[in-house]
Amino acid sequence: MYKNLPPIIKIALIVVAVLLAGVVVNGLVYLLREALSIVGSLLGLALQWALFGFIGYQIYKRFRKPKPEPEPEQVIPDEAIRLDTTGKPIVIGNPFRGIFVIGAAGSGKSESIAVPLLSEFIRNGFCGLVYDFKFPTLANDIQAFVEANRSGMRHFYIDLNNPLCSPRINPIQPGYLPNTSYAREFAQAVVANLIKESVRKPDFWNRSATDLLTACIWYLKEEHPELCDLPHVCALVSSRDEDLLRLLQGNPQTAQMTMSVYSAMERGADGQVSGVVGTLQSAIAQINTPELMYIFGGDDFSLDLNNPAHPAIVTVGTYPTLAQTFAPLCSLIITVATKLMNQPGKVPSFVMLDEAPTVFVPGLDVLPNTGRSNRIATVLMCQDLAQLSDGYGKEKADVLFASCNTHFYGRVASSITAERLSRQFGKEDKIYITESESRTGFTRTSGKSQTVQERDAARPADFLSLRPGEFYGIAVESNVPFFRQQFRTAQRPCPARLETVRHTESVREYHDRVREDVKRLFVRKEPEKVGDETAAPEERQFKGFSVD
């Protein structure tokens, strides 16, 4: 059909075809160019963002904070102490760094802290020493925990108010006195509690009285070890001053300890001799009663409490109405026991002093620090810091407060104490929001602002209004370093009764026997004869002593 068309039409068709082909080609070229333009723009934009991203990443890498490493799972040591609260339990990982508890009467120190601590100590197999201010409150709980634990741990107690029912103890037996330094510290424990002013202001008379008591202890230890106990020492001190001083010259070390007093007696300075000996005698008379001395004339158990061969727990019991009378004897037992316990290579142990300011223990301020390496957990409890300063003096009280690392603060009654406890927690930033609103004509405006101010983390008023059993606390090596918690009381097992001891010898018989033993020390020896002449009176004076 194409062949039959006129030439002019053929030419026209060819021209149209060429024009259409040109249009198509131009369209394709335009589309290709636009596509390439779009692709180029996208590529350029992508390259631009990639460059910006690379630069930003490098800046981020340079200035970003390192990602904190995940904390390892806390491993609770076997010797850790767990105290239950109404919230998260408090776990003390290292109780050997000292525990200090303060709270007024009725704050819950014993029920919420002391008894749970005793339960945990006994559960962990700790042996130790407890000063029970309201005997037998803590002693009964200890006996119940020991029997429930069934670990074989033995529990002994000293009941100073019932000598015929209490086990007996000899805290100055020769085995506890390796050298004179021990005898001096034991003598200081007695004198410091008998003469309270010697703790703050020791004078010549108090120091000389301590030296004289040290000499009496050491003389019996060296010359008559079978008589080395507190009843014989007190009976020796109560002898005539001249006879006593001459007797002590028979041992080189005791002669040196009493040289100043003996020289005064030789010079005829009766006032100085009477002052020194009288100071000690009048002080010793407070405890030199037949009933109290009877308890210290036996040796039913050892004060080497954390010895791996025979670990034990000892409760030293006193009474609030007789605390001042019993304090020298309690202090002597505690001093001897802590000296024996604070040695390496022994089993973990604890020393808990309820109402610690009521008994002065020499060297107590260093026990939390030195006992840590020997695995001794020291627990000191008191009602107020003023009470601690009264019992130990301000300087030693500050040392005791600072040497314990874990603290529990219950309700206190003194605003001065409350302010000091508040400073222990420091300050923290608190956000305060202020809202304002104003109206002007038909226009109402409102605003809100925030301010950050430093405030006490624990206000002094908070310590004055804590509930019984509620305590603020600072704990080291613990799951909660700072806390305010309501503590739960310990789950007590079935009540247990203390074993009652019956002695065959009466108090009066023992007292008379001690007096006779001491009298025999002063028996006059027969003067030696040289030919028909007798010894001169001056020589007899040095060789023998009167029984009276």
PDB file of C-alpha atoms in Angstrom, residues 280-534:
ATOM      1  CA  LEU A 280      44.644   2.878 147.213  1.00  0.00           C
ATOM      2  CA  GLN A 281      43.246   1.320 150.372  1.00  0.00           C
ATOM      3  CA  SER A 282      40.168   3.537 150.454  1.00  0.00           C
ATOM      4  CA  ALA A 283      39.522   2.830 146.778  1.00  0.00           C
ATOM      5  CA  ILE A 284      39.991  -0.934 147.100  1.00  0.00           C
ATOM      6  CA  ALA A 285      37.626  -1.000 150.085  1.00  0.00           C
ATOM      7  CA  GLN A 286      34.731  -0.362 147.668  1.00  0.00           C
ATOM      8  CA  ILE A 287      35.162  -3.775 146.049  1.00  0.00           C
ATOM      9  CA  ASN A 288      36.921  -5.725 148.804  1.00  0.00           C
ATOM     10  CA  THR A 289      33.781  -7.426 150.073  1.00  0.00           C
ATOM     11  CA  PRO A 290      33.571 -11.160 150.814  1.00  0.00           C
ATOM     12  CA  GLU A 291      30.803 -11.683 148.232  1.00  0.00           C
ATOM     13  CA  LEU A 292      32.580 -10.005 145.318  1.00  0.00           C
ATOM     14  CA  MET A 293      35.989 -11.484 146.135  1.00  0.00           C
ATOM     15  CA  TYR A 294      34.474 -14.970 146.244  1.00  0.00           C
ATOM     16  CA  ILE A 295      33.716 -14.798 142.500  1.00  0.00           C
ATOM     17  CA  PHE A 296      37.319 -13.873 141.713  1.00  0.00           C
ATOM     18  CA  GLY A 297      38.869 -16.629 143.804  1.00  0.00           C
ATOM     19  CA  GLY A 298      38.247 -19.498 141.375  1.00  0.00           C
ATOM     20  CA  ASP A 299      39.005 -20.361 137.788  1.00  0.00           C
ATOM     21  CA  ASP A 300      36.043 -22.119 136.166  1.00  0.00           C
ATOM     22  CA  PHE A 301      36.844 -21.000 132.595  1.00  0.00           C
ATOM     23  CA  SER A 302      39.526 -19.283 130.554  1.00  0.00           C
ATOM     24  CA  LEU A 303      39.402 -15.708 129.283  1.00  0.00           C
ATOM     25  CA  ASP A 304      41.302 -16.771 126.149  1.00  0.00           C
ATOM     26  CA  LEU A 305      37.926 -16.784 124.443  1.00  0.00           C
ATOM     27  CA  ASN A 306      38.917 -17.023 120.767  1.00  0.00           C
ATOM     28  CA  ASN A 307      41.407 -19.826 121.230  1.00  0.00           C
ATOM     29  CA  PRO A 308      40.668 -22.343 118.414  1.00  0.00           C
ATOM     30  CA  ALA A 309      40.968 -25.198 120.916  1.00  0.00           C
ATOM     31  CA  HIS A 310      38.121 -23.989 123.159  1.00  0.00           C
ATOM     32  CA  PRO A 311      36.168 -21.001 121.786  1.00  0.00           C
ATOM     33  CA  ALA A 312      33.579 -19.527 124.114  1.00  0.00           C
ATOM     34  CA  ILE A 313      31.314 -16.557 124.764  1.00  0.00           C
ATOM     35  CA  VAL A 314      31.403 -14.784 128.122  1.00  0.00           C
ATOM     36  CA  THR A 315      28.748 -12.385 129.398  1.00  0.00           C
ATOM     37  CA  VAL A 316      29.877  -9.985 132.105  1.00  0.00           C
ATOM     38  CA  GLY A 317      26.726  -8.985 133.934  1.00  0.00           C
ATOM     39  CA  THR A 318      26.102  -5.843 135.930  1.00  0.00           C
ATOM     40  CA  TYR A 319      23.081  -3.972 137.264  1.00  0.00           C
ATOM     41  CA  PRO A 320      22.115  -0.329 136.702  1.00  0.00           C
ATOM     42  CA  THR A 321      21.729   0.305 140.437  1.00  0.00           C
ATOM     43  CA  LEU A 322      25.192  -1.120 141.234  1.00  0.00           C
ATOM     44  CA  ALA A 323      27.008  -0.219 138.014  1.00  0.00           C
ATOM     45  CA  GLN A 324      29.521   2.073 139.719  1.00  0.00           C
ATOM     46  CA  THR A 325      30.457  -0.575 142.307  1.00  0.00           C
ATOM     47  CA  PHE A 326      30.800  -3.362 139.758  1.00  0.00           C
ATOM     48  CA  ALA A 327      32.573  -1.255 137.105  1.00  0.00           C
ATOM     49  CA  PRO A 328      36.176  -1.927 138.337  1.00  0.00           C
ATOM     50  CA  LEU A 329      35.619  -5.686 138.335  1.00  0.00           C
ATOM     51  CA  CYS A 330      33.862  -5.671 134.950  1.00  0.00           C
ATOM     52  CA  SER A 331      36.635  -3.529 133.504  1.00  0.00           C
ATOM     53  CA  LEU A 332      39.294  -5.916 134.783  1.00  0.00           C
ATOM     54  CA  ILE A 333      37.632  -8.901 133.097  1.00  0.00           C
ATOM     55  CA  ILE A 334      37.100  -6.997 129.837  1.00  0.00           C
ATOM     56  CA  THR A 335      40.679  -5.681 129.812  1.00  0.00           C
ATOM     57  CA  VAL A 336      42.198  -9.121 130.365  1.00  0.00           C
ATOM     58  CA  ALA A 337      39.915 -10.770 127.792  1.00  0.00           C
ATOM     59  CA  THR A 338      40.593  -8.169 125.069  1.00  0.00           C
ATOM     60  CA  LYS A 339      44.355  -8.470 125.631  1.00  0.00           C
ATOM     61  CA  LEU A 340      44.160 -12.214 125.134  1.00  0.00           C
ATOM     62  CA  MET A 341      41.757 -11.995 122.184  1.00  0.00           C
ATOM     63  CA  ASN A 342      43.637  -9.318 120.256  1.00  0.00           C
ATOM     64  CA  GLN A 343      46.307 -11.680 118.969  1.00  0.00           C
ATOM     65  CA  PRO A 344      46.864 -13.177 115.497  1.00  0.00           C
ATOM     66  CA  GLY A 345      45.969 -16.709 114.506  1.00  0.00           C
ATOM     67  CA  LYS A 346      42.703 -16.991 116.420  1.00  0.00           C
ATOM     68  CA  VAL A 347      39.089 -17.535 115.399  1.00  0.00           C
ATOM     69  CA  PRO A 348      36.798 -14.575 114.558  1.00  0.00           C
ATOM     70  CA  SER A 349      35.365 -12.926 117.636  1.00  0.00           C
ATOM     71  CA  PHE A 350      33.450  -9.889 118.857  1.00  0.00           C
ATOM     72  CA  VAL A 351      33.406  -7.507 121.817  1.00  0.00           C
ATOM     73  CA  MET A 352      30.030  -5.901 122.550  1.00  0.00           C
ATOM     74  CA  LEU A 353      29.739  -3.265 125.270  1.00  0.00           C
ATOM     75  CA  ASP A 354      26.172  -2.262 126.079  1.00  0.00           C
ATOM     76  CA  GLU A 355      26.186   1.194 127.713  1.00  0.00           C
ATOM     77  CA  ALA A 356      29.948   1.378 127.148  1.00  0.00           C
ATOM     78  CA  PRO A 357      30.477   4.696 129.014  1.00  0.00           C
ATOM     79  CA  THR A 358      29.498   3.059 132.314  1.00  0.00           C
ATOM     80  CA  VAL A 359      32.766   1.085 132.402  1.00  0.00           C
ATOM     81  CA  PHE A 360      36.226   2.488 131.637  1.00  0.00           C
ATOM     82  CA  VAL A 361      38.389   0.009 129.709  1.00  0.00           C
ATOM     83  CA  PRO A 362      42.032   1.068 129.193  1.00  0.00           C
ATOM     84  CA  GLY A 363      43.039   0.905 125.532  1.00  0.00           C
ATOM     85  CA  LEU A 364      39.471   0.586 124.286  1.00  0.00           C
ATOM     86  CA  ASP A 365      40.028   3.498 121.893  1.00  0.00           C
ATOM     87  CA  VAL A 366      42.573   1.465 119.896  1.00  0.00           C
ATOM     88  CA  LEU A 367      40.720  -1.866 119.934  1.00  0.00           C
ATOM     89  CA  PRO A 368      38.565  -1.196 116.809  1.00  0.00           C
ATOM     90  CA  ASN A 369      41.709  -0.323 114.825  1.00  0.00           C
ATOM     91  CA  THR A 370      44.103  -2.985 116.080  1.00  0.00           C
ATOM     92  CA  GLY A 371      41.441  -5.678 116.406  1.00  0.00           C
ATOM     93  CA  ARG A 372      40.447  -5.419 112.743  1.00  0.00           C
ATOM     94  CA  SER A 373      43.527  -7.305 111.560  1.00  0.00           C
ATOM     95  CA  ASN A 374      42.900  -9.988 114.197  1.00  0.00           C
ATOM     96  CA  ARG A 375      39.230 -10.335 113.161  1.00  0.00           C
ATOM     97  CA  ILE A 376      37.636  -8.806 116.248  1.00  0.00           C
ATOM     98  CA  ALA A 377      34.319  -7.025 115.682  1.00  0.00           C
ATOM     99  CA  THR A 378      34.014  -4.204 118.215  1.00  0.00           C
ATOM    100  CA  VAL A 379      30.470  -3.006 118.996  1.00  0.00           C
ATOM    101  CA  LEU A 380      30.139   0.063 121.230  1.00  0.00           C
ATOM    102  CA  MET A 381      26.732   1.270 122.374  1.00  0.00           C
ATOM    103  CA  CYS A 382      25.807   4.410 124.288  1.00  0.00           C
ATOM    104  CA  GLN A 383      22.867   6.746 124.829  1.00  0.00           C
ATOM    105  CA  ASP A 384      24.520  10.051 123.981  1.00  0.00           C
ATOM    106  CA  LEU A 385      27.904  11.476 123.020  1.00  0.00           C
ATOM    107  CA  ALA A 386      27.857  13.555 126.208  1.00  0.00           C
ATOM    108  CA  GLN A 387      27.653  10.316 128.188  1.00  0.00           C
ATOM    109  CA  LEU A 388      30.682   8.972 126.314  1.00  0.00           C
ATOM    110  CA  SER A 389      32.666  12.156 127.032  1.00  0.00           C
ATOM    111  CA  ASP A 390      31.743  11.901 130.703  1.00  0.00           C
ATOM    112  CA  GLY A 391      33.018   8.329 130.967  1.00  0.00           C
ATOM    113  CA  TYR A 392      36.176   8.555 128.857  1.00  0.00           C
ATOM    114  CA  GLY A 393      36.974  12.253 128.567  1.00  0.00           C
ATOM    115  CA  LYS A 394      36.372  14.349 125.459  1.00  0.00           C
ATOM    116  CA  GLU A 395      39.554  13.353 123.596  1.00  0.00           C
ATOM    117  CA  LYS A 396      39.134   9.606 124.057  1.00  0.00           C
ATOM    118  CA  ALA A 397      35.419   9.905 123.295  1.00  0.00           C
ATOM    119  CA  ASP A 398      36.227  11.557 119.955  1.00  0.00           C
ATOM    120  CA  VAL A 399      38.710   8.784 119.182  1.00  0.00           C
ATOM    121  CA  LEU A 400      36.173   6.086 120.015  1.00  0.00           C
ATOM    122  CA  PHE A 401      33.570   7.767 117.825  1.00  0.00           C
ATOM    123  CA  ALA A 402      35.981   8.045 114.884  1.00  0.00           C
ATOM    124  CA  SER A 403      37.595   4.606 115.191  1.00  0.00           C
ATOM    125  CA  CYS A 404      34.357   2.755 114.408  1.00  0.00           C
ATOM    126  CA  ASN A 405      33.521   2.852 110.692  1.00  0.00           C
ATOM    127  CA  THR A 406      29.903   1.662 110.730  1.00  0.00           C
ATOM    128  CA  HIS A 407      27.463   3.847 112.682  1.00  0.00           C
ATOM    129  CA  PHE A 408      23.819   3.503 113.697  1.00  0.00           C
ATOM    130  CA  TYR A 409      22.027   6.616 114.998  1.00  0.00           C
ATOM    131  CA  GLY A 410      18.691   6.279 116.762  1.00  0.00           C
ATOM    132  CA  ARG A 411      16.635   8.899 118.524  1.00  0.00           C
ATOM    133  CA  VAL A 412      18.670  11.220 120.751  1.00  0.00           C
ATOM    134  CA  ALA A 413      17.529  13.765 123.305  1.00  0.00           C
ATOM    135  CA  SER A 414      20.334  16.320 122.954  1.00  0.00           C
ATOM    136  CA  SER A 415      20.232  18.965 120.235  1.00  0.00           C
ATOM    137  CA  ILE A 416      24.037  19.242 120.402  1.00  0.00           C
ATOM    138  CA  THR A 417      24.392  15.531 119.640  1.00  0.00           C
ATOM    139  CA  ALA A 418      21.746  15.818 116.909  1.00  0.00           C
ATOM    140  CA  GLU A 419      23.698  18.591 115.189  1.00  0.00           C
ATOM    141  CA  ARG A 420      26.898  16.567 115.227  1.00  0.00           C
ATOM    142  CA  LEU A 421      25.178  13.490 113.843  1.00  0.00           C
ATOM    143  CA  SER A 422      23.638  15.649 111.102  1.00  0.00           C
ATOM    144  CA  ARG A 423      27.093  16.807 110.021  1.00  0.00           C
ATOM    145  CA  GLN A 424      28.115  13.172 109.514  1.00  0.00           C
ATOM    146  CA  PHE A 425      25.837  13.013 106.459  1.00  0.00           C
ATOM    147  CA  GLY A 426      26.945  16.320 104.921  1.00  0.00           C
ATOM    148  CA  LYS A 427      24.793  18.329 102.533  1.00  0.00           C
ATOM    149  CA  GLU A 428      22.986  17.563  99.287  1.00  0.00           C
ATOM    150  CA  ASP A 429      21.463  19.600  96.423  1.00  0.00           C
ATOM    151  CA  LYS A 430      17.695  19.972  96.591  1.00  0.00           C
ATOM    152  CA  ILE A 431      15.472  21.438  93.837  1.00  0.00           C
ATOM    153  CA  TYR A 432      12.821  23.943  94.895  1.00  0.00           C
ATOM    154  CA  ILE A 433      10.012  24.874  92.409  1.00  0.00           C
ATOM    155  CA  THR A 434       8.386  28.300  92.668  1.00  0.00           C
ATOM    156  CA  GLU A 435       5.122  29.076  90.855  1.00  0.00           C
ATOM    157  CA  SER A 436       3.829  32.619  90.322  1.00  0.00           C
ATOM    158  CA  GLU A 437       0.637  34.059  88.787  1.00  0.00           C
ATOM    159  CA  SER A 438      -0.382  37.661  88.140  1.00  0.00           C
ATOM    160  CA  ARG A 439      -3.361  39.418  86.475  1.00  0.00           C
ATOM    161  CA  THR A 440      -3.291  42.795  84.734  1.00  0.00           C
ATOM    162  CA  GLY A 441      -6.690  43.891  83.391  1.00  0.00           C
ATOM    163  CA  PHE A 442      -7.894  41.110  81.150  1.00  0.00           C
ATOM    164  CA  THR A 443      -4.399  39.609  80.913  1.00  0.00           C
ATOM    165  CA  ARG A 444      -3.278  36.796  83.178  1.00  0.00           C
ATOM    166  CA  THR A 445       0.310  35.615  83.298  1.00  0.00           C
ATOM    167  CA  SER A 446       1.809  32.652  85.171  1.00  0.00           C
ATOM    168  CA  GLY A 447       5.341  31.353  85.573  1.00  0.00           C
ATOM    169  CA  LYS A 448       7.365  28.562  87.168  1.00  0.00           C
ATOM    170  CA  SER A 449      11.020  28.662  88.261  1.00  0.00           C
ATOM    171  CA  GLN A 450      13.415  26.130  89.729  1.00  0.00           C
ATOM    172  CA  THR A 451      16.267  26.806  92.151  1.00  0.00           C
ATOM    173  CA  VAL A 452      18.940  24.425  93.468  1.00  0.00           C
ATOM    174  CA  GLN A 453      20.016  24.913  97.078  1.00  0.00           C
ATOM    175  CA  GLU A 454      22.267  23.001  99.478  1.00  0.00           C
ATOM    176  CA  ARG A 455      20.490  21.505 102.458  1.00  0.00           C
ATOM    177  CA  ASP A 456      21.406  19.018 105.222  1.00  0.00           C
ATOM    178  CA  ALA A 457      21.034  15.447 104.016  1.00  0.00           C
ATOM    179  CA  ALA A 458      19.770  14.610 107.513  1.00  0.00           C
ATOM    180  CA  ARG A 459      18.374  17.495 109.537  1.00  0.00           C
ATOM    181  CA  PRO A 460      19.188  17.727 113.263  1.00  0.00           C
ATOM    182  CA  ALA A 461      15.460  17.727 114.009  1.00  0.00           C
ATOM    183  CA  ASP A 462      15.154  14.305 112.368  1.00  0.00           C
ATOM    184  CA  PHE A 463      17.333  12.699 115.042  1.00  0.00           C
ATOM    185  CA  LEU A 464      15.090  14.085 117.761  1.00  0.00           C
ATOM    186  CA  SER A 465      11.934  12.513 116.359  1.00  0.00           C
ATOM    187  CA  LEU A 466      12.931   9.023 115.173  1.00  0.00           C
ATOM    188  CA  ARG A 467      10.592   6.178 116.066  1.00  0.00           C
ATOM    189  CA  PRO A 468      11.728   3.234 118.231  1.00  0.00           C
ATOM    190  CA  GLY A 469      13.735   0.903 115.999  1.00  0.00           C
ATOM    191  CA  GLU A 470      14.290   3.564 113.324  1.00  0.00           C
ATOM    192  CA  PHE A 471      17.924   4.418 112.666  1.00  0.00           C
ATOM    193  CA  TYR A 472      20.016   6.565 110.398  1.00  0.00           C
ATOM    194  CA  GLY A 473      23.214   4.848 109.415  1.00  0.00           C
ATOM    195  CA  ILE A 474      26.586   4.955 107.695  1.00  0.00           C
ATOM    196  CA  ALA A 475      27.959   1.555 106.689  1.00  0.00           C
ATOM    197  CA  VAL A 476      31.283   0.681 105.071  1.00  0.00           C
ATOM    198  CA  GLU A 477      31.686  -2.306 102.763  1.00  0.00           C
ATOM    199  CA  SER A 478      27.916  -2.538 102.678  1.00  0.00           C
ATOM    200  CA  ASN A 479      25.190  -2.776 100.063  1.00  0.00           C
ATOM    201  CA  VAL A 480      23.743   0.517 101.371  1.00  0.00           C
ATOM    202  CA  PRO A 481      26.359   3.117 102.405  1.00  0.00           C
ATOM    203  CA  PHE A 482      23.808   5.625 103.776  1.00  0.00           C
ATOM    204  CA  PHE A 483      20.363   4.717 105.001  1.00  0.00           C
ATOM    205  CA  ARG A 484      17.363   5.564 107.144  1.00  0.00           C
ATOM    206  CA  GLN A 485      15.519   2.380 107.922  1.00  0.00           C
ATOM    207  CA  GLN A 486      13.087   0.834 110.358  1.00  0.00           C
ATOM    208  CA  PHE A 487      14.837  -2.267 111.682  1.00  0.00           C
ATOM    209  CA  ARG A 488      13.067  -5.487 112.521  1.00  0.00           C
ATOM    210  CA  THR A 489      13.649  -7.323 115.779  1.00  0.00           C
ATOM    211  CA  ALA A 490      15.536 -10.590 115.678  1.00  0.00           C
ATOM    212  CA  GLN A 491      13.715 -13.884 115.388  1.00  0.00           C
ATOM    213  CA  ARG A 492      14.316 -15.388 118.794  1.00  0.00           C
ATOM    214  CA  PRO A 493      14.391 -19.178 119.252  1.00  0.00           C
ATOM    215  CA  CYS A 494      12.860 -20.900 122.232  1.00  0.00           C
ATOM    216  CA  PRO A 495      13.877 -19.226 125.496  1.00  0.00           C
ATOM    217  CA  ALA A 496      16.768 -20.847 127.327  1.00  0.00           C
ATOM    218  CA  ARG A 497      17.835 -20.618 130.949  1.00  0.00           C
ATOM    219  CA  LEU A 498      21.361 -19.953 132.143  1.00  0.00           C
ATOM    220  CA  GLU A 499      23.082 -22.847 133.842  1.00  0.00           C
ATOM    221  CA  THR A 500      23.180 -22.305 137.597  1.00  0.00           C
ATOM    222  CA  VAL A 501      26.432 -23.145 139.385  1.00  0.00           C
ATOM    223  CA  ARG A 502      26.492 -24.365 142.968  1.00  0.00           C
ATOM    224  CA  HIS A 503      29.644 -24.022 145.068  1.00  0.00           C
ATOM    225  CA  THR A 504      30.443 -26.107 148.120  1.00  0.00           C
ATOM    226  CA  GLU A 505      32.667 -23.595 149.937  1.00  0.00           C
ATOM    227  CA  SER A 506      30.851 -20.764 151.671  1.00  0.00           C
ATOM    228  CA  VAL A 507      31.718 -17.124 151.180  1.00  0.00           C
ATOM    229  CA  ARG A 508      32.740 -16.695 154.825  1.00  0.00           C
ATOM    230  CA  GLU A 509      35.021 -19.745 154.767  1.00  0.00           C
ATOM    231  CA  TYR A 510      36.783 -18.515 151.670  1.00  0.00           C
ATOM    232  CA  HIS A 511      37.161 -14.992 153.073  1.00  0.00           C
ATOM    233  CA  ASP A 512      38.759 -16.317 156.276  1.00  0.00           C
ATOM    234  CA  ARG A 513      41.112 -18.539 154.291  1.00  0.00           C
ATOM    235  CA  VAL A 514      42.314 -15.584 152.230  1.00  0.00           C
ATOM    236  CA  ARG A 515      43.027 -13.549 155.368  1.00  0.00           C
ATOM    237  CA  GLU A 516      45.049 -16.392 156.850  1.00  0.00           C
ATOM    238  CA  ASP A 517      47.038 -16.804 153.620  1.00  0.00           C
ATOM    239  CA  VAL A 518      47.987 -13.123 153.624  1.00  0.00           C
ATOM    240  CA  LYS A 519      48.866 -13.144 157.324  1.00  0.00           C
ATOM    241  CA  ARG A 520      51.329 -15.957 156.735  1.00  0.00           C
ATOM    242  CA  LEU A 521      53.177 -13.708 154.290  1.00  0.00           C
ATOM    243  CA  PHE A 522      53.961 -11.363 157.166  1.00  0.00           C
ATOM    244  CA  VAL A 523      54.997 -13.953 159.729  1.00  0.00           C
ATOM    245  CA  ARG A 524      58.203 -12.886 161.489  1.00  0.00           C
ATOM    246  CA  LYS A 525      61.179 -15.133 160.933  1.00  0.00           C
ATOM    247  CA  GLU A 526      63.208 -16.006 163.972  1.00  0.00           C
ATOM    248  CA  PRO A 527      66.286 -13.756 164.151  1.00  0.00           C
ATOM    249  CA  GLU A 528      69.554 -15.548 163.504  1.00  0.00           C
ATOM    250  CA  LYS A 529      71.943 -15.772 166.426  1.00  0.00           C
ATOM    251  CA  VAL A 530      75.655 -15.105 166.150  1.00  0.00           C
ATOM    252  CA  GLY A 531      77.224 -16.698 169.219  1.00  0.00           C
ATOM    253  CA  ASP A 532      75.364 -15.466 172.259  1.00  0.00           C
ATOM    254  CA  GLU A 533      74.410 -12.176 170.691  1.00  0.00           C
ATOM    255  CA  THR A 534      71.073 -11.517 169.131  1.00  0.00           C
TER     256      THR A 534
END
